CSV table of C-alpha atoms and ligand atoms in Angstrom, one decimal:
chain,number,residue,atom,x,y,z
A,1,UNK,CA,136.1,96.5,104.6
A,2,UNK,CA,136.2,97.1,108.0
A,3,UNK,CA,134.6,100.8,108.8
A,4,UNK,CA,136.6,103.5,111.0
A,5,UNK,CA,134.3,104.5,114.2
A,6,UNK,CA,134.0,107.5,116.2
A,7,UNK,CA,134.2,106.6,120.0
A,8,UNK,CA,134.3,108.7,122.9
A,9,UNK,CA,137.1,111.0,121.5
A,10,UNK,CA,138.4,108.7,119.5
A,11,UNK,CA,138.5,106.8,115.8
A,12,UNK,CA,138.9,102.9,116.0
A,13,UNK,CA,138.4,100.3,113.7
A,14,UNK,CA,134.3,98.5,114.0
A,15,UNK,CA,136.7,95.6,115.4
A,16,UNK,CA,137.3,97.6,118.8
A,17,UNK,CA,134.8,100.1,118.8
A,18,UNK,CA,133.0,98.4,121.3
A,19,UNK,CA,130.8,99.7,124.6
A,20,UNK,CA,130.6,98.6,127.8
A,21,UNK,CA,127.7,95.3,128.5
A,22,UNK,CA,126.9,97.8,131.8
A,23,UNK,CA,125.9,100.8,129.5
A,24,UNK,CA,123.1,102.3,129.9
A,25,UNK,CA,121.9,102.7,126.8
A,26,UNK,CA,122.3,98.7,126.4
A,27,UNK,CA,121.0,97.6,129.7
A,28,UNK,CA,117.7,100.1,129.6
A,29,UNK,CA,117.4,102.0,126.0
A,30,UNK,CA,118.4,104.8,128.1
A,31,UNK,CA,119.9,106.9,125.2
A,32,UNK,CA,119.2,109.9,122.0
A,33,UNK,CA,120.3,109.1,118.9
A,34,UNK,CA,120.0,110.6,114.8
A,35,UNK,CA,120.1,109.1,111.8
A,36,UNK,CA,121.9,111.4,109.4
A,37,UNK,CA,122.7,111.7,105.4
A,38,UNK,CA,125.4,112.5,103.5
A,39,UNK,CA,124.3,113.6,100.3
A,40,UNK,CA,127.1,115.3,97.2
A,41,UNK,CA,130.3,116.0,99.4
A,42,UNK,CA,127.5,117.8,102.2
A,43,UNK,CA,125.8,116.3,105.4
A,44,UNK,CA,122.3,117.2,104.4
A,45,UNK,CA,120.4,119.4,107.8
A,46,UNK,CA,123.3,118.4,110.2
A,47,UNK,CA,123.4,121.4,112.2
A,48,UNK,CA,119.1,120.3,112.6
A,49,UNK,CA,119.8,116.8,113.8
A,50,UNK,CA,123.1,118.3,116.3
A,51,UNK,CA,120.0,120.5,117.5
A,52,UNK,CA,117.7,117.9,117.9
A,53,UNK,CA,120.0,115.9,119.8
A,54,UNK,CA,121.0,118.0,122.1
A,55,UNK,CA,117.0,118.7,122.5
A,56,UNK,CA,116.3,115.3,122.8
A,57,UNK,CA,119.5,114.5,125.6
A,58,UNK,CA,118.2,117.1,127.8
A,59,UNK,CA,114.3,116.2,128.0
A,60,UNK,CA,115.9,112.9,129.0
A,61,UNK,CA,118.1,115.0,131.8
A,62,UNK,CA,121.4,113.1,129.5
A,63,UNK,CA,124.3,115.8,129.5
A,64,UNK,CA,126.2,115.3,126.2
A,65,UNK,CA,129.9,115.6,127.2
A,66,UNK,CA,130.7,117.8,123.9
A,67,UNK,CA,130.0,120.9,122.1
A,68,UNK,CA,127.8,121.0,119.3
A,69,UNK,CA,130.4,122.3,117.2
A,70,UNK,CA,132.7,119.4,118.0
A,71,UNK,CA,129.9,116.5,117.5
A,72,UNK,CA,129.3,118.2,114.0
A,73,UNK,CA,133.3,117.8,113.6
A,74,UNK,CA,132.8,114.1,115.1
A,75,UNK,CA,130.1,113.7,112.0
A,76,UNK,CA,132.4,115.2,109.8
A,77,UNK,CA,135.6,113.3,110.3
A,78,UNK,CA,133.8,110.0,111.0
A,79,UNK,CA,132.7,110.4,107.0
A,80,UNK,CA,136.3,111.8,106.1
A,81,UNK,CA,138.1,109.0,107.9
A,82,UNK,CA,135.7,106.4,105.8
A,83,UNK,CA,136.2,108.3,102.7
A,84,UNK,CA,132.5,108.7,102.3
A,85,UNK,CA,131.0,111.7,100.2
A,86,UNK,CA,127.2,109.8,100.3
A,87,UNK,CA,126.2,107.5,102.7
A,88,UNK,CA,124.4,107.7,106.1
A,89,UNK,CA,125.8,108.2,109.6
A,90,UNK,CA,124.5,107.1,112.8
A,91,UNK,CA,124.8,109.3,116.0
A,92,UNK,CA,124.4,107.7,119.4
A,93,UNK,CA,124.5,109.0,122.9
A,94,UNK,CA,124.0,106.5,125.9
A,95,UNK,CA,123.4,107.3,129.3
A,96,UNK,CA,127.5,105.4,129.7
A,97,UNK,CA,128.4,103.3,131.8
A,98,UNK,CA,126.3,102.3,135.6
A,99,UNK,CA,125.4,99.7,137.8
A,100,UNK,CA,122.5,97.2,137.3
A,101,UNK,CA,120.2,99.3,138.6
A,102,UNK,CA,118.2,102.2,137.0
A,103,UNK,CA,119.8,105.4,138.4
A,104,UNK,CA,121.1,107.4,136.0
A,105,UNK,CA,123.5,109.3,138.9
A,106,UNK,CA,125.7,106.3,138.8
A,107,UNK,CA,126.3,106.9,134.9
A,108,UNK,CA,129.1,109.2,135.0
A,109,UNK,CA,129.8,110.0,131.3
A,110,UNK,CA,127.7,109.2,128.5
A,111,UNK,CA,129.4,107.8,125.8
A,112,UNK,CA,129.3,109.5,122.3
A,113,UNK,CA,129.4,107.2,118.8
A,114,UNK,CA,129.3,107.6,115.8
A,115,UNK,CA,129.0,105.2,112.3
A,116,UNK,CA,129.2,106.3,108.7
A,117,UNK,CA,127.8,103.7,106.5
A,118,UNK,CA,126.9,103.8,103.1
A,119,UNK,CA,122.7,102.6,102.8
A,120,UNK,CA,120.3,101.6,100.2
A,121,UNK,CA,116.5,101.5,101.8
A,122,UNK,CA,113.8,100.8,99.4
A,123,UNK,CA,114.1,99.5,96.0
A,124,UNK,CA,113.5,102.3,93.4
A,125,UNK,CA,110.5,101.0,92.2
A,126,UNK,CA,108.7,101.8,95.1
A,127,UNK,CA,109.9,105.6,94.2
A,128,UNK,CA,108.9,105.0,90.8
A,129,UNK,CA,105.3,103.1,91.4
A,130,UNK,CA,104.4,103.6,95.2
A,131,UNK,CA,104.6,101.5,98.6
A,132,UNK,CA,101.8,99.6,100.1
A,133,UNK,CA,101.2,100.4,104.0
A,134,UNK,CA,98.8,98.5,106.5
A,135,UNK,CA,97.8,100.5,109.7
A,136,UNK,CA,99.1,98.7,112.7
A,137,UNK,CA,97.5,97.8,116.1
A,138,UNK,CA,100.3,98.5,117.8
A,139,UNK,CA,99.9,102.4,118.9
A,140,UNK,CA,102.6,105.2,118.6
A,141,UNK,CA,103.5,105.9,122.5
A,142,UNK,CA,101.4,108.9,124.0
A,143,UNK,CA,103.0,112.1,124.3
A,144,UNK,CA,102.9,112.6,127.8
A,145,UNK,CA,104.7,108.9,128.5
A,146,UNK,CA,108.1,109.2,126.2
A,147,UNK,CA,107.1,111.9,124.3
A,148,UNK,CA,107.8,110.5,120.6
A,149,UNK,CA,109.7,114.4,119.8
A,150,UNK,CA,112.6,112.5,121.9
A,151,UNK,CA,114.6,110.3,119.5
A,152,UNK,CA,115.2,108.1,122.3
A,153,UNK,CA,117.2,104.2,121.7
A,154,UNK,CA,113.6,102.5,123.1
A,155,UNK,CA,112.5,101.8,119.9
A,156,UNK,CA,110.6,98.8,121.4
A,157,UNK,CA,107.3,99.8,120.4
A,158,UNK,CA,108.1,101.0,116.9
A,159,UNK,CA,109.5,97.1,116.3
A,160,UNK,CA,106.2,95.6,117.4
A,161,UNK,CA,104.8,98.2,114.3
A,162,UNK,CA,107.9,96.7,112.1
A,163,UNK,CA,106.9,93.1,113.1
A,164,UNK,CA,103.4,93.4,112.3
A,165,UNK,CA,104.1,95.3,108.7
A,166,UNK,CA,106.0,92.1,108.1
A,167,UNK,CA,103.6,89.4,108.9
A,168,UNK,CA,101.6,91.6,106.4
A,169,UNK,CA,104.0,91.9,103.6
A,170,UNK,CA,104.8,95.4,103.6
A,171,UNK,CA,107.8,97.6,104.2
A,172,UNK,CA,105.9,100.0,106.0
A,173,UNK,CA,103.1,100.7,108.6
A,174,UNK,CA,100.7,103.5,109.8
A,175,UNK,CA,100.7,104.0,113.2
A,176,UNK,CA,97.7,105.6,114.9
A,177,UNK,CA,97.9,107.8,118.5
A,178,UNK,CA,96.4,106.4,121.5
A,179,UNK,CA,93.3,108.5,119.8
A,180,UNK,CA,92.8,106.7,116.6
A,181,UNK,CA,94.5,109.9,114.4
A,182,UNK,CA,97.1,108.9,112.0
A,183,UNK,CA,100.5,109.4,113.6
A,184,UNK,CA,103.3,108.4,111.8
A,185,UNK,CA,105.0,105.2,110.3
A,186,UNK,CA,107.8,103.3,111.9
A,187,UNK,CA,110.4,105.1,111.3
A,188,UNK,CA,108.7,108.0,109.3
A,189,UNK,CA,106.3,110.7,108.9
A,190,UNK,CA,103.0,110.5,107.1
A,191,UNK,CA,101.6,113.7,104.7
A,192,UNK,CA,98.6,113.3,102.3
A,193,UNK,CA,97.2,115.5,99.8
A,194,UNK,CA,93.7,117.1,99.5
A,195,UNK,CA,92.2,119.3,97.1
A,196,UNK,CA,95.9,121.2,96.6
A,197,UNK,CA,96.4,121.0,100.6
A,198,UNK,CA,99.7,119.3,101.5
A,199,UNK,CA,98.5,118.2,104.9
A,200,UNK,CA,100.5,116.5,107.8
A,201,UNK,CA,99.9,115.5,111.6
A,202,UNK,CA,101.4,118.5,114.1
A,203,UNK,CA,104.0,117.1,116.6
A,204,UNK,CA,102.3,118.0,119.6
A,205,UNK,CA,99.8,114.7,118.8
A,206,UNK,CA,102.5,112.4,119.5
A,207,UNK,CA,105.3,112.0,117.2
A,208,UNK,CA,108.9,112.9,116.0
A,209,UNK,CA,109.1,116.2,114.6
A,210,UNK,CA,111.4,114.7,111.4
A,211,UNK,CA,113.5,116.5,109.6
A,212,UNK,CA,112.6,115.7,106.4
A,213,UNK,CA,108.8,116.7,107.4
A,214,UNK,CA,110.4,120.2,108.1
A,215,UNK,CA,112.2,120.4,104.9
A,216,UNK,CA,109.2,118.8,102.6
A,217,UNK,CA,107.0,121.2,103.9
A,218,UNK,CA,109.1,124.4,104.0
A,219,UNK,CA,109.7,123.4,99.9
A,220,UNK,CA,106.1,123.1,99.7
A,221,UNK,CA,105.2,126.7,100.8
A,222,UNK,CA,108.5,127.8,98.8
A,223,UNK,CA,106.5,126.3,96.0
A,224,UNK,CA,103.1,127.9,96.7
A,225,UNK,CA,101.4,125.1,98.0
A,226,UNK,CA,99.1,125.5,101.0
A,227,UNK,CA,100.5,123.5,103.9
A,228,UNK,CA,98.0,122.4,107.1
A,229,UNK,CA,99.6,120.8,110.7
A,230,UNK,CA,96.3,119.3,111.6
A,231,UNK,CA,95.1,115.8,112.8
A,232,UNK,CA,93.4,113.4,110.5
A,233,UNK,CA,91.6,110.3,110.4
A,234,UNK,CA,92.3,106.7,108.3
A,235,UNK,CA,88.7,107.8,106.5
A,236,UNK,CA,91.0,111.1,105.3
A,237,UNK,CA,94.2,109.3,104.4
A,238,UNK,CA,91.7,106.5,102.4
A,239,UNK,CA,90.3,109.7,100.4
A,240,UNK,CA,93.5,111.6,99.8
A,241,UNK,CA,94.4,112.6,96.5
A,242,UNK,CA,97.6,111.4,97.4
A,243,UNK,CA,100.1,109.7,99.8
A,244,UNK,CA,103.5,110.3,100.9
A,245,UNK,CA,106.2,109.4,103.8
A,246,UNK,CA,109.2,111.2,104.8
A,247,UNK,CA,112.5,110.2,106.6
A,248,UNK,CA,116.0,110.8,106.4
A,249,UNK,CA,116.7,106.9,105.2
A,250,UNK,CA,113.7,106.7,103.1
A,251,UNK,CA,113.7,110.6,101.6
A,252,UNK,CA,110.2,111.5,100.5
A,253,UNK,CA,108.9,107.9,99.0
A,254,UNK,CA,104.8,108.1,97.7
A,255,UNK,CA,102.2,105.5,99.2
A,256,UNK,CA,99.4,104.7,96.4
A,257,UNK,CA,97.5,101.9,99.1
A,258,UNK,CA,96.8,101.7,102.5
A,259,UNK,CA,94.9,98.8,104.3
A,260,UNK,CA,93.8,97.7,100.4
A,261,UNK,CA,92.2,101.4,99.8
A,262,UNK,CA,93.9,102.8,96.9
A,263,UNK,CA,94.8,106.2,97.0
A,264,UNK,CA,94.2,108.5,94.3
A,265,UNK,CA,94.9,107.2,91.1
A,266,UNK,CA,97.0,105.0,92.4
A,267,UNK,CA,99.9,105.9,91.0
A,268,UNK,CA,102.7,108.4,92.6
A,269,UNK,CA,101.0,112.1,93.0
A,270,UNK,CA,101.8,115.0,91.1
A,271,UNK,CA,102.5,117.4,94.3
A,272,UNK,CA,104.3,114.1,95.8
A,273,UNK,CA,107.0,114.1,92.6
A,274,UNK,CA,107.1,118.2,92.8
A,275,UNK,CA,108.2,117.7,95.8
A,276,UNK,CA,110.6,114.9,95.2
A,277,UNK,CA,112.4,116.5,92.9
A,278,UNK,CA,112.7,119.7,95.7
A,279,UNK,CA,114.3,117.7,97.8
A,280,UNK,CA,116.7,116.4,95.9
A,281,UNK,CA,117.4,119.5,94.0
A,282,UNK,CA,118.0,120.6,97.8
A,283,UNK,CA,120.5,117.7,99.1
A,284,UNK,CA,123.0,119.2,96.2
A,285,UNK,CA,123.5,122.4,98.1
A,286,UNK,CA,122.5,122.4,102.1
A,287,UNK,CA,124.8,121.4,105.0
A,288,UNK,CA,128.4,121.5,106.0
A,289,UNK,CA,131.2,120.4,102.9
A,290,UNK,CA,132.6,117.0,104.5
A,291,UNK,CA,136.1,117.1,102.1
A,292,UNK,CA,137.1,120.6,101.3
A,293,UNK,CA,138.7,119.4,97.7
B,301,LIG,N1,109.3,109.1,112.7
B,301,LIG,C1,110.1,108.2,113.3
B,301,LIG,C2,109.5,107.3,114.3
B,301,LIG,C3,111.5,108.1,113.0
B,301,LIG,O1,112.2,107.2,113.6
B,301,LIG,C4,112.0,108.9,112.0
B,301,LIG,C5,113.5,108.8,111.6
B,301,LIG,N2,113.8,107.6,111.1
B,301,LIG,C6,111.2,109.8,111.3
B,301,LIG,C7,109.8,109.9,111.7
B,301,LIG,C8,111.7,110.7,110.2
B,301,LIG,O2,112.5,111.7,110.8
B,301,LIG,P1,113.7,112.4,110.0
B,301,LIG,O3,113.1,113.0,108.8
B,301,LIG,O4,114.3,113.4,110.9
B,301,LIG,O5,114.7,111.3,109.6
């Protein structure tokens, strides 16, 4: 069935929601974009991914051409109009329309999408039993080139992770900074667990501040558990007592190997399920009702 599409103002079928071969955000990956869930009738954190939009559209110097109150009505009617209550929605911003060349002052008007979709990531065995990662030569981009806090459309280097994770079998891949710490995956964030300590890498190293990192570890301290921002090594994330990735596609999903080290036990960790459970227990009550029924 063919989806209903948000589009500069207004809501087409996928058929004709189509942009320009001269936009920007085509012709350069000169764009911001969030990747947003739908979760029990509610958009799970949206007014945190409107806000991290706009953040990231004006470290890029991108003006978005709406308020945030009507992009979150934009989310909200792209779902209604697809008569989703679950499912996940894509929000894009290009640079709009240009010339060939680079200059963003002959871009005019960015253009504004938006696609609800229903998703299905991983297979629920790898909730139930763990994934495997590999750590990647391919290095997360250095904070002072695009700083990785922008949720920019150059995903480029983040696909030559994806690529190498699958000429090695996996779903998923470690990505180190520039500095040999442990960044982030592809397309989430990386916590372990020491000794009780729910410990992550701080955003100022060199990646995206996710949302579901915020969230994980904001029910962490609800729960009493001690929660460190600090850099670690792959000799810290072999030794963890436990694993875990967070994204807004992939939720909170445990790692039991990386690089053929087995973590922990190697099964799922008991702080890693606690805090599984959170979340979920969470998606049932946060963010804007999409159908007022
Ligand atoms: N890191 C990267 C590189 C990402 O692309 C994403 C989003 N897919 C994340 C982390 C997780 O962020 P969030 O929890 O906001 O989805």
């Amino acid at each position: 069935m063919s989806l209903i599409i948000y589009l500069d103002g207004n809501y087409v079928p996928e058929e004709e929601a189509k942009v320009s071969v001269f936009d920007h955000g085509l012709l350069y990956g000169d764009g911001v974009f969030e990747g947003i869930r739908a979760y029990h009738n509610r958009v799970f954190k949206l007014h945190d991914h409107l806000v991290r939009i706009y953040e990231s559209a004006k470290t890029i110097g991108l003006v978005i051409p709406m308020t945030l109150e009507e992009l979150q009505e934009a989310v909200l009617e792209t779902l209604r109009r697809n008569g989703l209550r679950d499912g996940y929605v894509r929000l894009v911003v290009t640079r709009g329309k240009g010339d060939l060349g680079l200059d963003p002052n002959k871009c005019p008007r960015a253009t504004v999408f938006v696609i609800a979709a229903s998703i299905v990531l991983y297979p629920d065995e790898f909730y139930e039993n763990g994934l495997k990662l590999i750590t990647v030569s391919t290095r997360r981009n250095r904070a002072d080139a695009i700083n990785p806090r922008v949720k920019s459309l150059n995903y480029l280097n983040n696909i030559y992770a994806k690529m190498e994770a699958n000429l090695a079998g996996v779903l998923e891949a470690i990505m180190l900074t520039n500095e040999g710490f442990v960044a982030e995956a592809t397309g989430d964030n990386v916590f372990i667990v020491k000794n009780g300590v729910l410990i992550t890498p701080p955003v100022y190293m060199g990646i995206l501040q996710g949302i579901t990192r915020d969230v994980v570890m904001e029910l962490a301290r609800d729960a009493g558990i001690p929660v460190e921002e600090t850099v670690f090594t792959l000799h810290d994330l072999y030794n963890a007592d436990e694993c875990f990735l967070t994204g807004t596609a992939a939720e909170v999903i445990p790692s039991v190997n990386v690089d053929g080290r087995v973590i922990g036990d190697g099964k799922p960790g008991k702080i890693t399920n606690q805090l599984i459970k959170a979340f979920h227990k969470l998606t049932e009550t946060d963010g804007p009702v999409i159908f007022n029924d």
